[in-house]
Coordinates of C-alpha atoms and ligand atoms in Angstrom, one line a residue:
M10 CA 4.8 14.8 51.7
Y11 CA 6.8 16.3 54.7
L12 CA 8.4 14.1 57.1
I13 CA 9.9 16.0 60.4
A14 CA 11.8 14.6 62.7
W15 CA 11.3 15.5 66.5
E16 CA 13.2 15.3 69.6
D17 CA 11.0 15.5 72.4
A18 CA 9.0 18.2 71.3
Q19 CA 11.1 20.0 69.2
P20 CA 11.3 19.8 65.5
V21 CA 15.0 19.2 64.6
G22 CA 15.0 18.3 61.1
H23 CA 12.9 17.3 57.8
A24 CA 12.7 15.8 54.2
H25 CA 10.5 16.2 51.6
I26 CA 9.3 13.5 49.1
A27 CA 7.9 14.5 45.9
W28 CA 5.6 11.6 44.6
S29 CA 5.1 13.0 40.8
G30 CA 6.7 15.4 38.5
T31 CA 10.2 14.3 39.6
H32 CA 13.2 14.7 37.1
L33 CA 13.6 10.7 37.1
G34 CA 9.8 9.7 37.5
L35 CA 10.4 8.2 40.8
P36 CA 9.7 9.3 44.1
E37 CA 12.3 12.0 45.0
V38 CA 13.8 13.0 48.6
Q39 CA 14.3 16.5 48.5
D40 CA 15.0 19.5 51.0
V41 CA 16.6 17.3 53.8
F42 CA 18.1 19.6 56.5
V43 CA 18.8 18.8 60.1
L44 CA 19.6 21.5 62.7
P45 CA 23.0 22.6 62.8
E46 CA 23.6 21.5 66.2
K47 CA 21.9 18.6 65.9
R48 CA 24.0 17.1 63.1
R49 CA 26.1 13.9 62.9
R50 CA 23.5 12.2 65.4
G51 CA 22.1 9.9 62.5
I52 CA 18.9 12.5 62.1
A53 CA 19.3 12.5 58.3
T54 CA 19.8 8.9 58.1
Q55 CA 16.4 8.3 59.9
L56 CA 14.6 10.6 58.0
T57 CA 16.0 9.1 54.7
H58 CA 15.4 5.7 55.8
A59 CA 11.4 6.9 56.7
A60 CA 11.2 8.3 52.9
E61 CA 12.4 4.7 52.1
E62 CA 9.5 3.1 54.1
E63 CA 7.2 5.3 52.7
A64 CA 8.1 4.8 49.0
R65 CA 8.0 1.2 49.5
A66 CA 4.6 1.1 51.2
R67 CA 3.6 2.7 48.2
G68 CA 4.6 -0.1 45.9
W69 CA 7.7 1.5 44.5
N70 CA 11.0 -0.3 44.2
S71 CA 13.4 2.6 43.7
I72 CA 13.5 6.2 45.2
S73 CA 15.9 8.9 43.9
L74 CA 17.0 12.4 44.9
S75 CA 19.8 14.7 43.6
V76 CA 22.9 16.3 45.5
S77 CA 25.3 18.9 44.5
Q78 CA 28.0 17.6 41.9
E79 CA 31.0 19.0 43.5
G80 CA 29.8 21.0 46.5
N81 CA 28.1 19.7 49.8
V82 CA 30.3 16.9 51.1
A83 CA 28.0 16.1 54.3
A84 CA 25.3 15.3 51.7
R85 CA 27.6 13.2 49.4
L86 CA 29.1 11.3 51.8
L87 CA 25.6 10.3 53.6
Y88 CA 23.8 9.4 50.4
A89 CA 27.0 7.2 49.5
K90 CA 26.8 5.5 53.4
L91 CA 23.2 4.8 52.5
G92 CA 23.5 2.8 49.4
Y93 CA 22.8 5.4 46.5
D94 CA 24.1 5.3 43.5
D95 CA 24.7 7.8 40.3
A96 CA 21.4 7.5 38.4
G97 CA 23.5 7.8 35.2
A98 CA 21.6 10.5 33.9
D99 CA 23.1 13.9 32.8
P100 CA 23.9 16.3 35.7
V101 CA 21.4 19.4 35.9
R102 CA 22.6 22.7 36.1
V103 CA 20.4 25.0 38.2
S104 CA 20.5 28.6 38.7
G105 CA 18.4 31.4 39.9
P106 CA 15.6 31.5 42.5
I107 CA 13.7 27.9 43.4
M108 CA 10.9 27.9 45.7
L109 CA 11.6 26.0 49.2
R110 CA 9.2 26.0 51.6
G111 CA 7.0 28.7 50.3
L112 CA 9.9 31.0 49.9
P113 CA 12.5 31.9 47.2
F114 CA 16.0 30.4 47.3
D115 CA 19.0 31.6 45.2
V116 CA 21.2 28.7 43.9
D117 CA 24.1 28.0 41.4
D118 CA 25.0 24.4 41.2
T119 CA 25.1 21.4 39.2
L120 CA 23.2 18.4 40.8
V121 CA 23.7 14.9 39.8
Y122 CA 21.0 12.3 40.6
L123 CA 21.3 9.3 42.5
T124 CA 18.9 6.2 43.0
K125 CA 18.6 3.2 45.5
H126 CA 16.9 0.5 45.1
L127 CA 14.7 -0.6 47.9
Ligands
COA222 C1 23.7 16.8 55.1 C2 23.1 16.9 56.3 C3 21.1 16.8 55.9 C4 23.3 15.3 57.2 O1 22.2 15.3 58.2 P1 23.1 14.8 59.9 O2 21.9 14.4 60.5 O3 24.2 15.2 60.1 O4 23.7 13.1 59.2 P2 23.8 11.7 59.7 O5 24.2 12.1 61.2 O6 22.5 10.9 59.1 O7 25.0 11.3 58.9 C5 24.9 10.0 58.7 C6 26.4 9.9 57.9 O8 26.6 10.7 56.9 C7 28.0 11.4 56.4 N1 28.2 12.6 56.9 C8 27.0 13.5 57.2 N2 27.4 14.9 57.6 C9 29.0 15.0 57.2 C10 29.7 15.8 57.4 N3 29.4 17.1 57.8 N4 31.1 15.3 57.0 C11 31.3 14.3 56.9 N5 30.4 13.4 56.8 C12 29.3 13.3 57.0 C13 28.7 10.2 57.8 O9 29.3 9.4 56.8 C14 27.8 10.2 58.8 O10 28.0 9.3 59.4 P3 29.0 9.0 60.8 O11 28.4 10.2 61.4 O12 28.8 7.8 61.2 O13 30.3 9.6 60.1 C15 23.0 18.1 57.3 O14 24.3 18.4 57.5 C16 22.5 19.4 56.6 O15 21.2 19.4 57.2 N6 22.9 19.9 56.1 C17 22.4 21.2 55.4 C18 21.3 20.6 54.4 C19 21.6 19.8 53.4 O16 22.9 20.3 52.6 N7 20.8 19.0 52.9 C20 21.2 18.0 51.9 C21 20.6 18.6 50.6 S1 21.0 17.3 49.2

């Protein structure tokens, strides 16, 4: 499921929710992105809250996501502020192309999994 943030008629951000086949067996928020010129206005916060609502509405009481262990300070601060905690799972090394929105993206990162009780 993709959630799209709109400002008037313009899509300004998105987030994907994977409902199955996830690393922790919980709904997982993925591919959160906000247009650079629209950042720091609470759009990712709203997208994440909307994903949490969708999970709650389906009867889940926890939700998960992954962030770069050492990079992406913005994302780590965002999820800390939104109440996500380390899931206690081993970090996962990801390298090589991954498919996002039908396109291959090269990644080389170590991800930590976070969860939030809903
Ligand atoms: C990370 C990202 C999604 C944040 O989107 P956003 O709409 O700017 O986030 P919000 O406005 O909801 O920010 C909420 C809080 O997160 C933290 N935060 C977000 N961006 C930050 C930054 N660049 N530096 C420091 N803190 C930041 C702040 O605590 C912020 O609250 P504040 O603005 O009141 O200080 C956006 O920067 C982005 O699209 N980055 C590229 C894609 C990406 O990294 N996605 C995450 C993958 S895990």
